[in-house]
Short mmCIF file of C-alpha atoms in Angstrom, two decimals:
data_model
loop_
_atom_site.label_atom_id
_atom_site.label_comp_id
_atom_site.label_asym_id
_atom_site.label_seq_id
_atom_site.Cartn_x
_atom_site.Cartn_y
_atom_site.Cartn_z
CA UNK A 375 -19.05 31.00 67.36
CA UNK A 376 -16.23 29.12 68.96
CA UNK A 377 -16.51 30.20 72.67
CA UNK A 378 -12.91 31.35 74.31
CA UNK A 379 -11.87 32.08 77.51
CA UNK A 380 -8.72 34.12 78.48
CA UNK A 381 -6.52 33.92 81.48
CA UNK A 382 -4.58 36.01 82.60
CA UNK A 383 -1.37 34.76 84.74
CA UNK A 384 1.12 36.44 87.29
CA UNK A 385 4.52 35.31 88.03
CA UNK A 386 4.86 36.62 90.39
CA UNK A 387 7.44 37.48 93.26
CA UNK A 388 5.29 38.91 96.86
CA UNK A 389 7.27 39.27 100.01
CA UNK A 390 6.61 38.20 103.50
CA UNK A 391 4.22 40.19 105.39
CA UNK A 392 3.90 42.48 103.03
CA UNK A 393 0.76 42.58 102.75
CA UNK A 394 0.30 45.58 100.64
CA UNK A 395 2.36 45.71 98.52
CA UNK A 396 1.71 42.21 97.63
CA UNK A 397 -2.02 43.14 97.35
CA UNK A 398 -0.25 46.64 95.18
CA UNK A 399 1.17 43.79 92.65
CA UNK A 400 -2.18 42.26 92.00
CA UNK A 401 -3.53 45.82 91.84
CA UNK A 402 -1.13 45.96 88.33
CA UNK A 403 -2.01 42.36 87.48
CA UNK A 404 -5.89 43.00 87.33
CA UNK A 405 -4.59 45.24 85.32
CA UNK A 406 -3.31 44.51 83.25
CA UNK A 407 -5.53 41.42 82.51
CA UNK A 408 -8.37 43.75 82.52
CA UNK A 409 -6.14 45.93 79.46
CA UNK A 410 -5.69 42.59 78.06
CA UNK A 411 -9.50 41.48 77.76
CA UNK A 412 -8.88 38.33 80.87
CA UNK A 413 -11.77 36.58 82.15
CA UNK A 414 -9.42 35.18 84.36
CA UNK A 415 -6.25 36.50 86.97
CA UNK A 416 -4.97 33.87 88.78
CA UNK A 417 -1.90 35.01 91.38
CA UNK A 418 0.36 32.18 93.01
CA UNK A 419 -0.10 30.08 96.69
CA UNK A 420 -0.22 32.35 99.53
CA UNK A 421 0.24 35.44 97.40
CA UNK A 422 -1.13 37.97 99.61
CA UNK A 423 0.54 37.70 102.42
CA UNK A 424 3.79 35.84 101.01
CA UNK A 425 5.38 32.33 100.80
CA UNK A 426 6.68 30.72 103.72
CA UNK A 427 5.30 32.98 106.21
CA UNK A 428 5.90 29.81 108.73
CA UNK A 429 4.88 30.36 112.99
CA UNK A 430 3.63 34.35 111.35
CA UNK A 431 0.25 32.64 109.29
CA UNK A 432 -0.61 31.90 113.07
CA UNK A 433 -0.64 36.16 114.59
CA UNK A 434 -3.77 36.65 114.50
CA UNK A 435 -2.89 41.00 113.44
CA UNK A 436 -1.50 39.30 110.81
CA UNK A 437 -4.47 37.33 109.40
CA UNK A 438 -6.77 40.44 110.88
CA UNK A 439 -4.31 42.80 108.50
CA UNK A 440 -4.11 39.83 105.30
CA UNK A 441 -8.60 39.91 105.33
CA UNK A 442 -8.36 44.02 104.93
CA UNK A 443 -6.45 43.83 102.99
CA UNK A 444 -8.84 40.79 100.62
CA UNK A 445 -11.63 42.19 101.14
CA UNK A 446 -10.26 46.50 99.67
CA UNK A 447 -9.09 43.98 96.70
CA UNK A 448 -12.08 43.32 95.99
CA UNK A 449 -13.59 46.11 95.74
CA UNK A 450 -10.56 48.45 93.96
CA UNK A 451 -11.08 45.23 91.82
CA UNK A 452 -14.41 44.45 91.02
CA UNK A 453 -14.96 45.90 87.17
CA UNK A 454 -13.30 43.79 85.25
CA UNK A 455 -12.02 39.79 85.26
CA UNK A 456 -12.42 37.98 88.49
CA UNK A 457 -8.51 38.02 90.37
CA UNK A 458 -7.64 34.71 91.65
CA UNK A 459 -4.66 35.22 94.87
CA UNK A 460 -3.87 31.96 97.91
CA UNK A 461 -4.09 33.73 102.09
CA UNK A 462 -4.55 32.49 104.46
CA UNK A 463 -8.34 31.30 105.41
CA UNK A 464 -9.87 30.93 109.07
CA UNK A 465 -13.21 29.61 110.07
CA UNK A 466 -14.44 28.17 113.06
CA UNK A 467 -11.90 29.10 114.46
CA UNK A 468 -9.79 26.82 112.67
CA UNK A 469 -6.62 27.92 109.80
CA UNK A 470 -6.75 27.53 106.45
CA UNK A 471 -4.26 27.45 102.96
CA UNK A 472 -6.67 29.80 101.44
CA UNK A 473 -7.50 30.06 97.69
CA UNK A 474 -9.54 32.57 97.54
CA UNK A 475 -11.88 34.53 93.76
CA UNK A 476 -13.05 37.70 93.61
CA UNK A 477 -15.58 38.95 91.39
CA UNK A 478 -17.87 41.70 90.61
CA UNK A 479 -16.18 42.72 95.04
CA UNK A 480 -17.30 39.62 97.01
CA UNK A 481 -15.88 36.69 96.98
CA UNK A 482 -17.04 33.86 95.07
CA UNK A 483 -15.81 31.02 95.65
CA UNK A 484 -11.99 30.05 98.27
CA UNK A 485 -10.64 26.75 97.84
CA UNK A 486 -8.77 25.42 101.29
CA UNK A 487 -6.35 23.01 101.02
CA UNK A 488 -5.65 19.65 101.69
CA UNK A 489 -3.42 17.90 101.31
CA UNK A 490 -0.87 19.73 103.87
CA UNK A 491 3.08 18.76 102.96
CA UNK A 492 4.94 18.22 106.28
CA UNK A 493 7.81 17.79 104.76
CA UNK A 494 11.83 18.55 103.50
CA UNK A 495 11.03 22.30 104.42
CA UNK A 496 7.29 22.74 104.48
CA UNK A 497 5.20 22.26 108.22
CA UNK A 498 1.50 23.17 107.12
CA UNK A 499 0.84 20.36 109.58
CA UNK A 500 1.57 22.18 111.91
CA UNK A 501 0.07 25.42 110.89
CA UNK A 502 -2.37 24.71 109.14
CA UNK A 503 -6.29 22.51 108.74
CA UNK A 504 -6.66 20.40 106.12
CA UNK A 505 -9.35 20.60 104.66
CA UNK A 506 -12.24 19.08 102.58
CA UNK A 507 -11.95 18.62 99.38
CA UNK A 508 -13.59 20.39 97.39
CA UNK A 509 -15.83 20.91 94.00
CA UNK A 510 -15.16 24.30 90.66
CA UNK A 511 -16.97 27.00 89.93
CA UNK A 512 -18.08 29.12 88.02
CA UNK A 513 -17.13 31.78 86.19
CA UNK A 514 -19.61 34.72 84.69
CA UNK A 515 -18.49 33.16 81.30
CA UNK A 516 -19.19 29.53 82.04
CA UNK A 517 -15.59 28.17 82.68
CA UNK A 518 -15.79 25.72 85.19
CA UNK A 519 -12.32 25.91 87.34
CA UNK A 520 -10.83 23.79 90.40
CA UNK A 521 -8.39 25.05 92.05
CA UNK A 522 -6.29 22.35 93.69
CA UNK A 523 -3.41 24.35 95.60
CA UNK A 524 0.52 22.91 95.15
CA UNK A 525 0.34 19.78 97.12
CA UNK A 526 -3.42 18.72 96.66
CA UNK A 527 -1.77 18.00 92.49
CA UNK A 528 0.88 15.59 93.78
CA UNK A 529 -1.34 13.63 95.03
CA UNK A 530 -4.89 11.92 92.18
CA UNK A 531 -7.64 12.93 94.77
CA UNK A 532 -8.51 16.79 94.97
CA UNK A 533 -8.28 16.68 90.54
CA UNK A 534 -9.91 13.88 90.81
CA UNK A 535 -12.99 15.41 92.77
CA UNK A 536 -13.29 18.25 91.19
CA UNK A 537 -12.89 16.92 87.79
CA UNK A 538 -16.40 14.54 88.30
CA UNK A 539 -18.20 17.80 89.98
CA UNK A 540 -17.62 20.01 86.71
CA UNK A 541 -14.01 21.47 86.74
CA UNK A 542 -13.57 22.18 83.20
CA UNK A 543 -9.57 23.37 82.93
CA UNK A 544 -7.50 22.62 86.23
CA UNK A 545 -5.70 25.79 87.73
CA UNK A 546 -2.62 24.48 90.02
CA UNK A 547 -1.03 27.92 91.94
CA UNK A 548 1.98 27.13 93.26
CA UNK A 549 4.31 27.78 95.97
CA UNK A 550 7.03 25.12 95.40
CA UNK A 551 10.42 26.13 95.82
CA UNK A 552 13.94 25.19 94.28
CA UNK A 553 15.72 22.11 94.11
CA UNK A 554 18.75 20.81 91.11
CA UNK A 555 16.38 19.02 89.37
CA UNK A 556 12.72 19.44 90.15
CA UNK A 557 11.86 21.06 87.66
CA UNK A 558 10.61 16.98 85.55
CA UNK A 559 9.17 15.61 88.46
CA UNK A 560 6.91 19.14 88.60
CA UNK A 561 5.78 18.00 85.48
CA UNK A 562 5.96 14.21 85.37
CA UNK A 563 3.67 15.31 88.42
CA UNK A 564 1.14 17.62 86.22
CA UNK A 565 0.74 15.39 83.46
CA UNK A 566 -0.56 12.61 85.47
CA UNK A 567 -2.84 14.16 86.90
CA UNK A 568 -3.57 15.85 82.64
CA UNK A 569 -3.82 11.50 81.65
CA UNK A 570 -6.26 11.00 84.74
CA UNK A 571 -9.03 13.73 84.19
CA UNK A 572 -8.63 14.39 80.14
CA UNK A 573 -9.05 18.30 81.33
CA UNK A 574 -5.75 21.39 80.55
CA UNK A 575 -4.17 22.48 83.60
CA UNK A 576 -2.37 25.58 84.82
CA UNK A 577 1.13 25.16 86.62
CA UNK A 578 0.87 28.59 88.69
CA UNK A 579 4.18 28.93 90.85
CA UNK A 580 5.51 32.14 92.28
CA UNK A 581 9.56 33.07 91.56
CA UNK A 582 11.55 35.24 94.46
CA UNK A 583 13.41 34.10 97.12
CA UNK A 584 12.13 34.17 100.84
CA UNK A 585 15.62 33.28 103.31
CA UNK A 586 16.80 30.35 102.26
CA UNK A 587 14.05 29.20 99.46
CA UNK A 588 13.99 30.72 96.43
CA UNK A 589 11.01 29.44 94.00
CA UNK A 590 11.74 29.32 90.65
CA UNK A 591 8.58 29.88 88.58
CA UNK A 592 8.95 28.12 85.12
CA UNK A 593 4.49 28.00 85.51
CA UNK A 594 3.59 25.88 82.32
CA UNK A 595 0.05 24.81 80.64
CA UNK A 596 -0.89 21.21 79.38
CA UNK A 597 -3.28 20.59 77.13
CA UNK A 598 -5.07 17.17 77.06
CA UNK A 599 -3.33 14.97 76.30
CA UNK A 600 0.04 16.27 78.90
CA UNK A 601 0.46 18.37 75.29
CA UNK A 602 2.70 21.49 76.71
CA UNK A 603 0.89 24.94 75.15
CA UNK A 604 2.93 27.65 77.75
CA UNK A 605 6.38 27.08 79.26
CA UNK A 606 7.21 31.20 81.75
CA UNK A 607 10.87 31.21 81.94
CA UNK A 608 12.40 30.76 85.47
CA UNK A 609 13.62 33.12 87.96
CA UNK A 610 11.32 35.74 86.07
CA UNK A 611 8.54 37.11 87.04
CA UNK A 612 6.41 37.13 84.71
CA UNK A 613 2.93 38.20 83.68
CA UNK A 614 1.24 35.77 79.93
CA UNK A 615 -2.20 35.18 78.32
CA UNK A 616 -3.37 31.89 77.53
CA UNK A 617 -6.79 31.81 76.00
CA UNK A 618 -8.83 28.17 76.05
CA UNK A 619 -11.24 27.58 72.94
CA UNK A 620 -13.76 25.48 73.53
CA UNK A 621 -13.53 22.93 71.19
CA UNK A 622 -16.38 20.53 71.17
CA UNK A 623 -16.92 20.61 73.42
CA UNK A 624 -13.60 20.98 75.99
CA UNK A 625 -11.77 23.55 76.54
CA UNK A 626 -7.78 23.78 74.61
CA UNK A 627 -5.46 26.68 75.55
CA UNK A 628 -3.86 28.23 72.12
CA UNK A 629 -0.45 27.77 71.22
CA UNK A 630 2.19 30.55 73.56
CA UNK A 631 5.24 30.58 74.81
CA UNK A 632 8.03 28.08 74.63
CA UNK A 633 10.41 29.30 77.19
CA UNK A 634 13.87 27.43 76.97
CA UNK A 635 15.23 26.49 80.77
CA UNK A 636 18.36 26.66 81.48
CA UNK A 637 21.18 23.60 82.56
CA UNK A 638 20.90 22.46 86.22
CA UNK A 639 24.86 24.58 86.91
CA UNK A 640 23.70 27.88 85.13
CA UNK A 641 19.64 27.32 86.77
CA UNK A 642 21.66 26.99 91.37
CA UNK A 643 24.15 30.11 89.45
CA UNK A 644 21.25 32.71 89.22
CA UNK A 645 20.12 30.61 92.81
CA UNK A 646 22.35 31.87 94.29
CA UNK A 647 22.38 35.38 92.55
CA UNK A 648 18.92 35.58 92.72
CA UNK A 649 18.63 34.66 96.00
CA UNK A 650 21.47 37.66 96.83
CA UNK A 651 19.44 40.13 95.32
CA UNK A 652 16.39 39.48 97.87
CA UNK A 653 17.48 38.94 100.55
CA UNK A 654 19.31 42.55 100.03
CA UNK A 655 15.92 43.90 98.81
CA UNK A 656 13.75 42.38 100.94
CA UNK A 657 15.57 42.86 104.08
CA UNK A 658 16.49 46.62 103.49
CA UNK A 659 20.95 46.51 102.77
CA UNK A 660 21.94 48.19 99.84
CA UNK A 661 25.70 47.19 99.79
CA UNK A 662 28.11 44.03 101.12
CA UNK A 663 31.09 43.43 101.95
CA UNK A 664 33.43 40.47 102.21
CA UNK A 665 36.64 38.97 103.02
CA UNK A 666 38.65 38.09 100.13
CA UNK A 667 41.51 35.96 101.19
CA UNK A 668 42.77 35.38 96.96
CA UNK A 669 40.75 31.34 97.54
CA UNK A 670 37.93 29.84 94.98
CA UNK A 671 35.08 30.62 97.52
CA UNK A 672 35.67 34.32 98.28
CA UNK A 673 36.69 34.51 94.69
CA UNK A 674 32.42 32.86 93.55
CA UNK A 675 30.67 34.85 96.57
CA UNK A 676 32.03 38.05 95.64
CA UNK A 677 30.96 37.44 91.73
CA UNK A 678 27.49 36.07 92.39
CA UNK A 679 27.46 39.61 95.18
CA UNK A 680 27.96 41.13 92.34
CA UNK A 681 26.30 39.67 89.85
CA UNK A 682 23.17 40.41 92.47
CA UNK A 683 24.37 43.89 93.35
CA UNK A 684 26.57 45.31 90.68
CA UNK A 685 29.83 46.46 91.85
CA UNK A 686 29.84 49.24 93.33
CA UNK A 687 27.70 48.34 95.77
CA UNK A 688 30.92 45.18 96.62
CA UNK A 689 33.75 46.35 98.74
CA UNK A 690 35.93 43.30 99.23
CA UNK A 691 38.86 43.60 102.00
CA UNK A 692 41.75 41.58 102.60
CA UNK A 693 42.93 40.55 105.58
CA UNK A 694 46.23 39.44 105.60
CA UNK A 695 48.82 37.22 108.35
CA UNK A 696 52.40 37.16 108.19
CA UNK A 697 51.06 34.03 106.18
CA UNK A 698 49.19 35.14 103.16
CA UNK A 699 50.94 34.01 100.82
CA UNK A 700 52.51 36.78 97.13
CA UNK A 701 50.08 34.59 95.34
CA UNK A 702 47.29 34.80 97.69
CA UNK A 703 47.85 38.65 97.63
CA UNK A 704 47.34 39.03 93.69
CA UNK A 705 45.14 37.06 93.12
CA UNK A 706 42.70 38.85 95.30
CA UNK A 707 43.38 42.13 93.45
CA UNK A 708 42.32 40.07 90.01
CA UNK A 709 39.79 39.18 91.03
CA UNK A 710 38.03 42.52 92.85
CA UNK A 711 39.77 44.22 89.86
CA UNK A 712 37.84 41.57 87.65
CA UNK A 713 34.80 42.19 88.70
CA UNK A 714 36.12 46.82 89.24
CA UNK A 715 34.90 46.14 93.04
CA UNK A 716 36.60 48.57 95.41
CA UNK A 717 39.14 46.28 97.36
CA UNK A 718 40.54 47.22 100.79
CA UNK A 719 43.44 45.80 102.89
CA UNK A 720 42.82 45.31 106.01
CA UNK A 721 46.58 43.73 107.99
CA UNK A 722 45.35 41.01 111.47
CA UNK A 723 48.69 41.61 112.45
CA UNK A 724 48.78 45.18 114.85
CA UNK A 725 44.96 42.83 116.35
CA UNK A 726 47.03 39.80 116.07
CA UNK A 727 49.97 40.62 118.33
CA UNK A 728 47.84 42.69 120.62
CA UNK A 729 45.69 39.47 121.05
CA UNK A 730 48.39 37.22 121.16
CA UNK A 731 50.25 39.54 124.44
CA UNK A 732 47.26 39.44 126.49
CA UNK A 733 47.01 35.59 125.79
CA UNK A 734 50.56 35.15 126.93
CA UNK A 735 50.85 34.34 130.93
CA UNK A 736 48.34 32.32 130.06
CA UNK A 737 49.37 30.33 127.05
CA UNK A 738 52.69 30.82 128.64
CA UNK A 739 54.57 26.34 128.09
CA UNK A 740 52.37 25.65 126.00
CA UNK A 741 52.35 24.44 122.11
CA UNK A 742 50.96 26.56 119.59
CA UNK A 743 47.41 24.68 117.94
CA UNK A 744 44.38 25.36 116.08
CA UNK A 745 43.84 27.61 119.44
CA UNK A 746 46.27 30.41 116.97
CA UNK A 747 45.01 29.39 113.18
CA UNK A 748 41.79 30.51 115.29
CA UNK A 749 42.60 33.28 116.68
CA UNK A 750 43.33 34.93 113.17
CA UNK A 751 39.81 33.42 112.23
CA UNK A 752 38.44 35.52 113.82
CA UNK A 753 39.90 39.04 114.39
CA UNK A 754 39.62 38.76 110.90
CA UNK A 755 35.42 37.84 112.04
CA UNK A 756 36.01 41.89 113.86
CA UNK A 757 37.45 43.86 111.43
CA UNK A 758 34.87 42.69 109.21
CA UNK A 759 31.78 42.62 111.31
CA UNK A 760 33.88 46.37 112.85
CA UNK A 761 33.04 47.71 108.18
CA UNK A 762 29.71 46.80 108.59
CA UNK A 763 27.90 48.00 110.68
CA UNK A 764 30.38 51.06 110.61
CA UNK A 765 29.53 51.14 106.58
CA UNK A 766 26.23 48.86 106.47
CA UNK A 767 27.40 46.45 104.40
CA UNK A 768 25.97 43.12 104.83
CA UNK A 769 28.77 40.63 105.59
CA UNK A 770 28.79 37.82 103.46
CA UNK A 771 30.09 34.81 105.19
CA UNK A 772 31.87 32.62 102.22
CA UNK A 773 31.47 28.52 103.32
CA UNK A 774 30.77 25.94 101.01
CA UNK A 775 28.48 23.43 101.53
CA UNK A 776 31.61 20.62 102.68
CA UNK A 777 33.04 23.36 104.52
CA UNK A 778 30.22 23.50 106.28
CA UNK A 779 29.40 19.85 106.64
CA UNK A 780 32.42 18.85 108.61
CA UNK A 781 32.76 21.37 110.08
CA UNK A 782 35.78 22.93 108.81
CA UNK A 783 35.48 26.64 109.00
CA UNK A 784 35.88 29.01 112.61
CA UNK A 785 32.16 29.74 114.73
CA UNK A 786 33.00 32.94 115.27
CA UNK A 787 35.10 33.44 112.66
CA UNK A 788 35.48 33.13 109.04
CA UNK A 789 31.22 32.01 109.63
CA UNK A 790 30.84 35.96 110.86
CA UNK A 791 28.26 37.25 107.62
CA UNK A 792 24.77 37.92 107.22
CA UNK A 793 24.26 35.49 104.86
CA UNK A 794 26.57 33.01 102.98
CA UNK A 795 25.77 32.19 98.60
CA UNK A 796 27.63 29.39 99.35
CA UNK A 797 26.15 27.22 101.81
CA UNK A 798 24.47 25.00 99.91
CA UNK A 799 27.33 24.00 96.72
CA UNK A 800 29.89 21.22 97.32
CA UNK A 801 33.54 21.96 97.17
CA UNK A 802 33.56 20.35 94.00
CA UNK A 803 30.85 21.91 92.37
CA UNK A 804 32.19 25.66 93.21
CA UNK A 805 34.77 25.09 90.71
CA UNK A 806 32.46 23.96 88.26
CA UNK A 807 30.59 27.02 88.75
CA UNK A 808 33.29 29.25 88.31
CA UNK A 809 34.47 28.16 85.37
CA UNK A 810 30.80 28.15 84.09
CA UNK A 811 30.72 32.10 85.21
CA UNK A 812 34.31 32.19 83.29
CA UNK A 813 33.03 31.33 79.85
CA UNK A 814 29.03 32.70 79.85
CA UNK A 815 27.45 36.37 80.14
CA UNK A 816 23.28 35.87 81.46
CA UNK A 817 21.24 39.88 81.38
CA UNK A 818 20.41 39.04 84.53
CA UNK A 819 24.25 39.63 86.04
CA UNK A 820 25.27 42.87 86.42
CA UNK A 821 28.75 42.26 86.61
CA UNK A 822 31.69 42.59 83.79
CA UNK A 823 31.75 39.41 81.04
CA UNK A 824 35.04 37.71 80.62
CA UNK A 825 36.93 35.62 83.08
CA UNK A 826 36.06 37.18 86.27
CA UNK A 827 37.19 34.30 88.26
CA UNK A 828 40.93 33.66 87.27
CA UNK A 829 42.32 31.37 86.47
CA UNK A 830 45.08 31.19 89.10
CA UNK A 831 42.78 30.88 92.27
CA UNK A 832 41.13 28.03 90.30
CA UNK A 833 44.13 25.95 89.41
CA UNK A 834 45.98 26.82 92.92
CA UNK A 835 45.82 23.64 95.49
CA UNK A 836 42.75 25.37 98.86
CA UNK A 837 44.11 26.81 102.07
CA UNK A 838 43.95 28.13 104.93
CA UNK A 839 46.61 30.23 105.60
CA UNK A 840 46.32 30.36 108.72
CA UNK A 841 49.88 28.11 109.32
CA UNK A 842 53.64 27.24 106.90
CA UNK A 843 52.69 25.71 103.63
CA UNK A 844 49.15 24.68 104.81
CA UNK A 845 46.45 23.26 102.45
CA UNK A 846 43.01 21.92 102.80
CA UNK A 847 44.44 19.02 102.08
CA UNK A 848 46.08 18.77 105.70
CA UNK A 849 43.37 18.68 107.17
CA UNK A 850 40.67 16.62 104.72
CA UNK A 851 40.02 14.30 102.45
CA UNK A 852 41.02 15.50 98.65
CA UNK A 853 37.51 16.88 97.93
CA UNK A 854 36.44 14.55 95.20
CA UNK A 855 36.59 12.00 97.78
CA UNK A 856 35.05 14.34 100.42
CA UNK A 857 32.12 15.23 98.26
CA UNK A 858 31.06 12.01 97.28
CA UNK A 859 30.77 10.47 101.00
CA UNK A 860 29.26 14.04 101.92
CA UNK A 861 26.42 13.59 99.08
CA UNK A 862 26.34 9.71 100.40
CA UNK A 863 25.59 10.56 103.93
CA UNK A 864 24.25 13.90 103.91
CA UNK A 865 21.93 14.73 100.78
CA UNK A 866 21.36 10.16 100.41
CA UNK A 867 21.03 9.21 104.72
CA UNK A 868 23.06 6.73 103.15
CA UNK A 869 25.11 4.43 105.91
CA UNK A 870 28.64 3.68 105.83
CA UNK A 871 28.50 0.30 104.96
CA UNK A 872 27.29 1.89 101.79
CA UNK A 873 30.06 3.75 101.88
CA UNK A 874 31.96 1.37 101.88
CA UNK A 875 30.60 -1.24 99.94
CA UNK A 876 30.89 2.50 96.44
CA UNK A 877 33.95 2.03 97.00
CA UNK A 878 35.15 4.43 99.66
CA UNK A 879 37.52 3.84 102.65
CA UNK A 880 36.03 3.14 106.22
CA UNK A 881 38.09 4.70 108.11
CA UNK A 882 37.43 7.86 105.56
CA UNK A 883 34.04 7.68 105.82
CA UNK A 884 34.19 7.55 109.88
CA UNK A 885 36.30 10.27 110.72
CA UNK A 886 34.38 12.21 107.84
CA UNK A 887 30.88 10.81 110.00
CA UNK A 888 32.00 12.33 112.81
CA UNK A 889 33.50 15.39 112.45
CA UNK A 890 29.40 16.00 110.34
CA UNK A 891 28.43 15.19 113.49
CA UNK A 892 30.09 16.88 116.44
CA UNK A 893 29.66 20.08 113.42
CA UNK A 894 26.11 20.51 114.49
CA UNK A 895 26.66 23.57 116.66
CA UNK A 896 28.02 25.72 114.06
CA UNK A 897 25.39 25.23 111.67
CA UNK A 898 22.85 25.77 114.41
CA UNK A 899 24.67 28.86 114.10
CA UNK A 900 25.52 29.31 110.48
CA UNK A 901 24.09 32.33 107.96
CA UNK A 902 21.07 31.10 106.37
CA UNK A 903 22.32 30.64 102.16
CA UNK A 904 20.04 29.45 98.84
CA UNK A 905 18.80 26.17 99.09
CA UNK A 906 20.17 24.55 95.80
CA UNK A 907 19.43 20.99 96.49
CA UNK A 908 16.51 18.24 98.49
CA UNK A 909 19.53 18.32 101.54
CA UNK A 910 20.19 21.84 102.67
CA UNK A 911 21.09 21.72 105.97
CA UNK A 912 18.09 24.01 108.21
CA UNK A 913 15.08 22.29 107.25
CA UNK A 914 16.25 19.85 104.94
CA UNK A 915 17.96 17.89 107.87
CA UNK A 916 17.20 18.76 111.72
CA UNK A 917 19.36 17.53 113.29
CA UNK A 918 19.87 17.13 117.05
CA UNK A 919 23.50 18.74 118.16
CA UNK A 920 23.68 16.33 121.15
CA UNK A 921 23.75 13.16 119.62
CA UNK A 922 25.97 10.37 120.93
CA UNK A 923 24.70 7.70 118.56
CA UNK A 924 26.79 6.65 115.52
CA UNK A 925 25.91 3.89 112.12
CA UNK A 926 29.41 1.52 113.87
CA UNK A 927 27.75 -0.61 110.18
#
């Protein structure tokens, strides 16, 4: 009779700091595994405390709370399958990123992470100690499991050592955040581990958002030779059961679900939706408002918010001045109507006149300039924040990555707000995302299908409308040129010479470079937003505010 091992994979969404809530999710997954006859139920890296906890993980009371919940979990899950879950572990005053296996009311194994990531959004060298490579453990049914933890599996060493020590299946818990085109990188690395070690591999990732990071799931199982046996969907919390048969001395996973992964534009859009939805739920907010200008950035943010929260929880506010065109008034109203959101109008004429009068003695004899434009933006920010306070609605800010990069935004004005869904999306991609959303609808969207971003908004030239006949191209290069330069200077860390060699005008490149560096102080004070690339502003790219260096290549 063929020996069988049943594994329950819990691709779930923890909340940082909600230790008891995360433990409750683990109990529920264990109950489902028990009902399905599983031998082992596995959860992602650091699931017990949420990921990434940052410096919270260094607080002794936090560690004590985690360990108390871990031991309670072991006791509660004593009668049934083994349970593996990630969490912190302190030994001899050293803090480890650990992965515990619980069985019969006890901790039967504690794997500790060896390779600590210290790049992009990760600072684990600062927080944890690197552990020695450990061997596998055996379950009651005889299966020997190795647990390389996340980064451990991106290099050959840990997996190889575990298999050499007797591991028959590699189960790899992960807290791997999304960036565009990351999935093939993960898959290629895991296939390499399978080929090198000739054992099946389970790649388990969490889902859900934490601050700027979206953990996109997409867990999978590979058989020997790198053959795909199971592919779970991205972004969705999922529990799946996988059977392994012992055939000729090797464990072989039976074929299961093979979810089709969406294209990158759809994944980007969904990350923005899910990240906002999770940010709201995990911080305790239920409703949002935003300034709806009739432009494309606020229109797509309104669509994202509606898809995340439902139209009943989104309020759009038009704040017109004498420079606001009738087309913008019409377009903003049409966008709110298409989404089904509440739409209010609050004129800035009165407050602006009051500010102008108050400053008149000081500004007498001086020509109007950017100051007066920024006053309009800051009045709008003040009026929106007042409504946010009064109605307990979180204000969304709407600056795209192109504007964030070059500082084409007013600090304490249109930058005001608690979250920015499009912070890591360049303007040219915003246009693509708008067209995609108008043409597509998915079950995870709470907004209506059809054209929710009026074509008139997509087609018209972008303008801040802070002075007569203003266009963005009065102050910035055309967005196709600007975004091409930004992609090189920011995302690729290219030199000025590289940009010129790629065909861009040197004077334009130098101007863009200058704007990037002099806008650092604005980004330092900007709202968080979902990370779509591996070079998002904040943890991916950490530059000094004071910086006199310029690239003269």
